[in-house]
Tab-separated table of C-alpha atoms in Angstrom:
chain	number	residue	atom	x	y	z
A	1	MET	CA	5.573	-35.274	-103.083
A	2	VAL	CA	9.265	-36.124	-102.719
A	3	ILE	CA	10.046	-38.425	-99.784
A	4	LEU	CA	13.477	-37.509	-98.432
A	5	ASN	CA	13.847	-40.222	-95.761
A	6	THR	CA	11.960	-42.887	-93.828
A	7	GLY	CA	11.032	-40.424	-91.083
A	8	HIS	CA	9.299	-38.283	-93.687
A	9	LEU	CA	7.572	-41.407	-94.983
A	10	PHE	CA	6.298	-42.416	-91.540
A	11	ARG	CA	4.824	-38.932	-91.053
A	12	LEU	CA	3.133	-39.166	-94.436
A	13	VAL	CA	1.525	-42.482	-93.474
A	14	GLU	CA	0.171	-40.916	-90.287
A	15	ASP	CA	-0.925	-37.620	-91.839
A	16	GLU	CA	-2.702	-39.319	-94.759
A	17	ALA	CA	-4.290	-42.046	-92.590
A	18	ILE	CA	-2.701	-44.753	-94.740
A	19	GLU	CA	-4.036	-48.253	-93.999
A	20	VAL	CA	-2.209	-50.394	-96.579
A	21	ILE	CA	1.418	-50.450	-97.735
A	22	ASP	CA	1.699	-51.938	-101.231
A	23	LEU	CA	5.174	-52.986	-102.395
A	24	LYS	CA	5.674	-53.501	-106.123
A	25	LEU	CA	8.492	-55.012	-108.160
A	26	CYS	CA	9.046	-55.306	-111.900
A	27	ASN	CA	9.635	-58.629	-113.645
A	28	LEU	CA	11.820	-59.225	-116.714
A	29	PHE	CA	8.820	-58.896	-119.034
A	30	GLY	CA	7.728	-55.451	-117.898
A	31	GLY	CA	4.941	-56.481	-115.533
A	32	TYR	CA	4.280	-55.623	-111.903
A	33	HIS	CA	4.086	-58.050	-108.981
A	34	HIS	CA	3.010	-56.788	-105.569
A	35	ILE	CA	2.725	-57.687	-101.924
A	36	SER	CA	0.565	-55.735	-99.465
A	37	LEU	CA	0.847	-55.327	-95.710
A	38	PRO	CA	-0.974	-53.375	-92.993
A	39	ALA	CA	0.414	-49.884	-92.487
A	40	LYS	CA	1.177	-50.732	-88.844
A	41	LYS	CA	3.866	-53.129	-90.150
A	42	LEU	CA	5.837	-50.203	-91.577
A	43	ASN	CA	9.097	-49.837	-89.662
A	44	ASP	CA	12.809	-49.145	-90.136
A	45	ASP	CA	13.602	-52.847	-90.455
A	46	LEU	CA	11.526	-53.052	-93.640
A	47	PHE	CA	13.947	-50.604	-95.291
A	48	LYS	CA	17.022	-52.473	-94.023
A	49	ARG	CA	16.074	-56.113	-94.574
A	50	GLY	CA	13.068	-55.921	-96.885
A	51	ILE	CA	10.288	-58.499	-96.954
A	52	GLY	CA	10.717	-62.088	-98.118
A	53	VAL	CA	9.458	-63.166	-101.550
A	54	ASP	CA	9.692	-66.393	-103.538
A	55	SER	CA	11.515	-65.316	-106.684
A	56	SER	CA	11.136	-68.764	-108.300
A	57	SER	CA	7.497	-67.885	-108.981
A	58	ILE	CA	8.533	-64.803	-110.974
A	59	PRO	CA	9.439	-65.828	-114.555
A	60	GLY	CA	13.132	-65.542	-115.392
A	61	PHE	CA	14.431	-64.833	-111.911
A	62	LYS	CA	15.557	-67.951	-110.021
A	63	THR	CA	15.070	-71.681	-109.733
A	64	ALA	CA	13.053	-73.134	-106.874
A	65	GLY	CA	16.213	-74.412	-105.159
A	66	VAL	CA	17.639	-70.934	-104.583
A	67	SER	CA	14.567	-68.748	-104.546
A	68	ASP	CA	14.744	-66.884	-101.235
A	69	MET	CA	14.950	-63.169	-101.932
A	70	SER	CA	13.857	-60.016	-100.153
A	71	LEU	CA	12.032	-57.063	-101.644
A	72	LEU	CA	13.667	-53.860	-100.427
A	73	PRO	CA	11.378	-50.814	-100.800
A	74	ASP	CA	12.684	-47.495	-102.097
A	75	PRO	CA	11.117	-44.690	-99.987
A	76	SER	CA	11.713	-42.130	-102.755
A	77	THR	CA	9.113	-43.926	-104.919
A	78	SER	CA	6.269	-43.534	-102.399
A	79	VAL	CA	2.947	-42.458	-103.860
A	80	ILE	CA	-0.677	-42.745	-102.788
A	81	ASP	CA	-2.341	-45.400	-104.942
A	82	PRO	CA	-5.852	-44.255	-105.961
A	83	PHE	CA	-7.039	-47.747	-106.920
A	84	GLY	CA	-7.289	-49.379	-103.500
A	85	GLU	CA	-10.572	-49.343	-101.573
A	86	ARG	CA	-8.605	-48.431	-98.449
A	87	ARG	CA	-5.996	-45.680	-98.235
A	88	THR	CA	-2.969	-47.262	-99.881
A	89	LEU	CA	0.633	-46.143	-100.204
A	90	THR	CA	2.646	-47.742	-103.010
A	91	LEU	CA	6.422	-48.131	-102.992
A	92	LEU	CA	8.608	-49.686	-105.662
A	93	GLY	CA	11.254	-52.112	-104.520
A	94	SER	CA	14.328	-53.996	-105.690
A	95	LEU	CA	15.233	-57.606	-105.021
A	96	ILE	CA	18.181	-58.489	-102.793
A	97	ASP	CA	19.612	-61.823	-101.679
A	98	ALA	CA	17.889	-62.743	-98.417
A	99	GLU	CA	21.150	-63.990	-96.857
A	100	THR	CA	23.843	-61.622	-98.140
A	101	GLY	CA	21.791	-58.488	-98.830
A	102	GLU	CA	23.465	-58.181	-102.244
A	103	PRO	CA	21.341	-56.741	-105.070
A	104	PHE	CA	19.863	-59.343	-107.422
A	105	ARG	CA	21.638	-58.903	-110.762
A	106	LEU	CA	18.525	-59.585	-112.870
A	107	ASP	CA	16.324	-57.077	-111.058
A	108	PRO	CA	15.275	-54.562	-113.748
A	109	ARG	CA	15.760	-51.498	-111.524
A	110	TYR	CA	19.238	-52.717	-110.577
A	111	ILE	CA	20.096	-53.281	-114.259
A	112	VAL	CA	19.223	-49.644	-114.971
A	113	GLN	CA	21.319	-48.454	-112.021
A	114	ARG	CA	24.298	-50.533	-113.194
A	115	ALA	CA	23.971	-49.179	-116.731
A	116	GLU	CA	23.945	-45.594	-115.507
A	117	ASN	CA	26.909	-46.238	-113.199
A	118	TYR	CA	28.802	-47.741	-116.150
A	119	MET	CA	28.031	-44.657	-118.230
A	120	ILE	CA	29.476	-42.405	-115.519
A	121	GLU	CA	32.470	-44.566	-114.566
A	122	THR	CA	33.624	-45.010	-118.168
A	123	GLY	CA	33.284	-41.302	-118.894
A	124	ILE	CA	30.670	-41.718	-121.612
A	125	ALA	CA	28.501	-39.096	-119.921
A	126	ASP	CA	27.804	-37.865	-116.417
A	127	ARG	CA	24.011	-37.805	-116.708
A	128	SER	CA	21.207	-38.847	-119.016
A	129	GLN	CA	17.613	-37.787	-119.622
A	130	TRP	CA	14.885	-39.928	-121.145
A	131	GLY	CA	11.441	-39.045	-122.458
A	132	PRO	CA	9.144	-41.953	-123.387
A	133	GLU	CA	6.004	-41.632	-125.508
A	134	PHE	CA	3.176	-44.067	-124.720
A	135	GLU	CA	0.965	-45.215	-127.579
A	136	PHE	CA	-1.926	-47.540	-126.769
A	137	TYR	CA	-5.411	-48.559	-127.853
A	138	ILE	CA	-8.590	-48.149	-125.824
A	139	PHE	CA	-11.251	-50.716	-126.733
A	140	GLU	CA	-14.846	-51.167	-125.636
A	141	ALA	CA	-14.340	-54.895	-125.268
A	142	VAL	CA	-11.863	-57.657	-126.066
A	143	HIS	CA	-12.889	-61.328	-126.166
A	144	ILE	CA	-10.433	-64.186	-126.685
A	145	ASN	CA	-11.216	-67.880	-126.908
A	146	ASN	CA	-8.898	-70.795	-127.634
A	147	ARG	CA	-10.602	-74.109	-126.935
A	148	ILE	CA	-10.469	-77.599	-128.379
A	149	ASN	CA	-13.272	-76.853	-130.835
A	150	GLU	CA	-12.812	-73.159	-131.619
A	151	ALA	CA	-10.370	-70.272	-131.583
A	152	TYR	CA	-11.074	-66.590	-132.075
A	153	TYR	CA	-10.591	-63.064	-130.841
A	154	ASN	CA	-13.057	-60.209	-131.065
A	155	ILE	CA	-12.366	-56.503	-130.520
A	156	GLU	CA	-14.957	-53.743	-130.266
A	157	SER	CA	-14.275	-50.043	-130.762
A	158	ALA	CA	-17.069	-47.461	-130.798
A	159	GLU	CA	-14.828	-45.102	-132.802
A	160	ALA	CA	-14.264	-47.501	-135.709
A	161	GLY	CA	-16.437	-47.743	-138.787
A	162	TRP	CA	-16.157	-51.535	-138.722
A	163	HIS	CA	-17.581	-52.090	-135.230
A	164	ASN	CA	-20.200	-54.819	-134.874
A	165	GLN	CA	-21.974	-53.644	-131.743
A	166	ASP	CA	-24.730	-51.081	-131.210
A	167	PHE	CA	-23.680	-48.258	-128.886
A	168	SER	CA	-26.291	-46.035	-127.258
A	169	ASP	CA	-24.749	-42.809	-128.586
A	170	ASP	CA	-23.791	-44.251	-131.969
A	171	ASP	CA	-23.478	-41.622	-134.689
A	172	ASP	CA	-21.960	-42.613	-138.026
A	173	SER	CA	-20.796	-39.045	-138.626
A	174	SER	CA	-18.402	-39.317	-135.673
A	175	LEU	CA	-16.739	-42.568	-136.757
A	176	ILE	CA	-13.041	-42.402	-137.610
A	177	PRO	CA	-11.720	-43.988	-140.830
A	178	ARG	CA	-8.780	-46.376	-140.761
A	179	LYS	CA	-5.549	-44.508	-139.914
A	180	GLY	CA	-7.522	-41.251	-139.766
A	181	GLY	CA	-7.405	-40.515	-136.042
A	182	TYR	CA	-4.431	-38.178	-135.693
A	183	HIS	CA	-5.333	-35.296	-133.326
A	184	VAL	CA	-9.088	-35.633	-133.934
A	185	THR	CA	-11.326	-33.768	-131.500
A	186	PRO	CA	-14.505	-34.774	-129.656
A	187	PRO	CA	-17.064	-36.062	-130.462
A	188	ARG	CA	-14.894	-38.319	-132.640
A	189	ASP	CA	-12.260	-38.467	-129.896
A	190	ARG	CA	-14.560	-40.488	-127.641
A	191	TYR	CA	-11.883	-41.263	-125.065
A	192	PHE	CA	-10.628	-37.727	-124.484
A	193	ASN	CA	-11.984	-37.519	-120.936
A	194	LEU	CA	-10.611	-40.946	-120.004
A	195	ARG	CA	-7.198	-40.044	-121.423
A	196	ASP	CA	-7.329	-36.747	-119.545
A	197	ARG	CA	-8.076	-38.562	-116.277
A	198	MET	CA	-5.108	-40.819	-116.977
A	199	SER	CA	-2.889	-37.771	-117.443
A	200	ALA	CA	-4.154	-36.203	-114.218
A	201	VAL	CA	-3.390	-39.327	-112.169
A	202	ILE	CA	0.026	-39.634	-113.824
A	203	GLU	CA	0.730	-36.082	-112.635
A	204	GLN	CA	-0.471	-37.030	-109.140
A	205	TYR	CA	2.213	-39.721	-109.195
A	206	GLY	CA	4.790	-36.959	-109.618
A	207	ILE	CA	5.363	-37.734	-113.304
A	208	PRO	CA	5.246	-34.568	-115.455
A	209	VAL	CA	2.991	-34.948	-118.512
A	210	LYS	CA	3.993	-33.109	-121.693
A	211	TYR	CA	0.720	-33.667	-123.563
A	212	HIS	CA	-1.820	-36.263	-124.675
A	213	HIS	CA	-3.834	-36.674	-127.870
A	214	HIS	CA	-5.649	-39.098	-130.157
A	215	GLU	CA	-3.201	-41.021	-132.325
A	216	VAL	CA	-3.400	-42.134	-135.970
A	217	GLY	CA	-5.314	-45.347	-135.328
A	218	GLY	CA	-9.004	-44.748	-135.951
A	219	SER	CA	-10.078	-47.387	-133.454
A	220	GLY	CA	-9.251	-45.753	-130.141
A	221	GLN	CA	-5.492	-45.224	-130.416
A	222	SER	CA	-4.142	-42.678	-127.924
A	223	GLU	CA	-0.812	-41.199	-126.908
A	224	ILE	CA	0.477	-39.733	-123.657
A	225	GLU	CA	3.965	-38.241	-123.580
A	226	ILE	CA	5.844	-37.343	-120.416
A	227	GLU	CA	8.698	-34.919	-119.839
A	228	LEU	CA	12.369	-35.882	-119.683
A	229	LEU	CA	13.496	-37.761	-116.568
A	230	PRO	CA	16.692	-39.453	-115.333
A	231	ALA	CA	17.008	-43.098	-116.408
A	232	LEU	CA	15.679	-44.896	-113.324
A	233	GLN	CA	12.837	-42.417	-112.820
A	234	ALA	CA	11.893	-42.762	-116.487
A	235	CYS	CA	11.779	-46.566	-116.204
A	236	ASP	CA	9.677	-46.338	-113.040
A	237	ALA	CA	7.387	-43.916	-114.886
A	238	VAL	CA	6.894	-46.392	-117.745
A	239	MET	CA	5.586	-48.966	-115.295
A	240	ALA	CA	3.388	-46.436	-113.500
A	241	VAL	CA	1.815	-45.091	-116.706
A	242	LYS	CA	0.830	-48.583	-117.860
A	243	TYR	CA	-0.562	-49.382	-114.405
A	244	ILE	CA	-2.594	-46.170	-114.273
A	245	ALA	CA	-3.936	-46.465	-117.827
A	246	LYS	CA	-5.077	-50.064	-117.405
A	247	ASN	CA	-6.710	-49.501	-114.022
A	248	LEU	CA	-8.599	-46.364	-115.055
A	249	ALA	CA	-9.762	-48.059	-118.255
A	250	ARG	CA	-11.005	-51.049	-116.270
A	251	GLN	CA	-12.900	-48.757	-113.883
A	252	ALA	CA	-14.569	-47.088	-116.866
A	253	GLY	CA	-15.508	-50.406	-118.478
A	254	TYR	CA	-12.879	-50.332	-121.220
A	255	SER	CA	-9.788	-52.348	-122.087
A	256	VAL	CA	-6.335	-50.860	-122.765
A	257	THR	CA	-3.526	-52.583	-124.647
A	258	PHE	CA	0.047	-51.493	-125.333
A	259	MET	CA	0.502	-54.305	-127.889
A	260	PRO	CA	2.433	-53.157	-130.977
A	261	LYS	CA	-0.184	-54.339	-133.488
A	262	PRO	CA	-3.557	-55.333	-132.024
A	263	LEU	CA	-5.441	-54.646	-135.283
A	264	TYR	CA	-4.548	-55.769	-138.804
A	265	ASN	CA	-3.989	-52.951	-141.307
A	266	GLU	CA	-4.390	-50.273	-138.632
A	267	ALA	CA	-1.716	-48.022	-137.132
A	268	GLY	CA	0.611	-49.824	-134.728
A	269	SER	CA	1.650	-48.634	-131.279
A	270	GLY	CA	5.277	-47.953	-130.386
A	271	MET	CA	7.149	-46.386	-127.506
A	272	HIS	CA	9.529	-43.766	-128.835
A	273	PHE	CA	12.240	-42.512	-126.499
A	274	HIS	CA	13.868	-39.087	-126.510
A	275	GLN	CA	17.413	-39.613	-125.261
A	276	HIS	CA	19.878	-36.982	-124.041
A	277	LEU	CA	23.414	-37.590	-122.755
A	278	PHE	CA	25.397	-34.797	-121.095
A	279	ASN	CA	28.903	-34.108	-119.877
A	280	GLY	CA	28.342	-31.121	-117.640
A	281	ASP	CA	26.105	-28.838	-119.670
A	282	THR	CA	27.399	-30.158	-123.007
A	283	PRO	CA	24.987	-32.430	-124.920
A	284	LEU	CA	26.881	-35.333	-126.511
A	285	PHE	CA	24.614	-35.539	-129.540
A	286	TYR	CA	25.094	-31.891	-130.498
A	287	ASP	CA	27.334	-31.179	-133.474
A	288	GLY	CA	28.151	-27.527	-133.924
A	289	THR	CA	29.160	-28.056	-137.525
């Protein structure tokens, strides 16, 4: 659902019996922070002044001496969050100076907006489209310990031939060899239904999914690819996809990681981007010769 203005948003809150408004912002390391408030606190002033946050507690943003910022929600990013126990509406926001109202220059969403404005103002292109591919591993369990007398990590994958744990439906014929997982089907693709649920929720967020499949890694590696989007929407989608994947995995009793190389000598995970720049209808990367 596309929210055109705050009036539309207020009607949505009433029609959907929303109880919680959850405001999220992105840090410099690609992680979410959030602040939640009762739906009855939703008003026009929230979209003019924002809500105060202490940016000194967010790595890389500001020192404690000059930390007063406001989180200004973007109504166009509104989406019903399926992970709250109560009816929750999520909005993404950008940081502004609490006194001047000026955008915070290190806010990731503002950086993207500045980059796109630069592209247009300098005549490089008048629009861009971006299509990220998400590769990640789904594990049964991950255990990490780093104490004074010991240090280790342990990963379990029911798909892998090397797993150390007994699984109730274990069948050696369905195990996947190292780097042998590309496009395998169930029963070897054990996480198909989980990945499909992820894709369905991503679509509910208004993010168009191109496809999903098992990736090369034979230990639960998956891929979800979305369709092309404008720059800021694509960046927002990256955050949403990671949030959805990790929450659904947790609900199902699994662990998801987007780390580039969680397993030695197994396929790594990347995030390829399809990039298109246009002037009018002319693609800049096209060469007719």
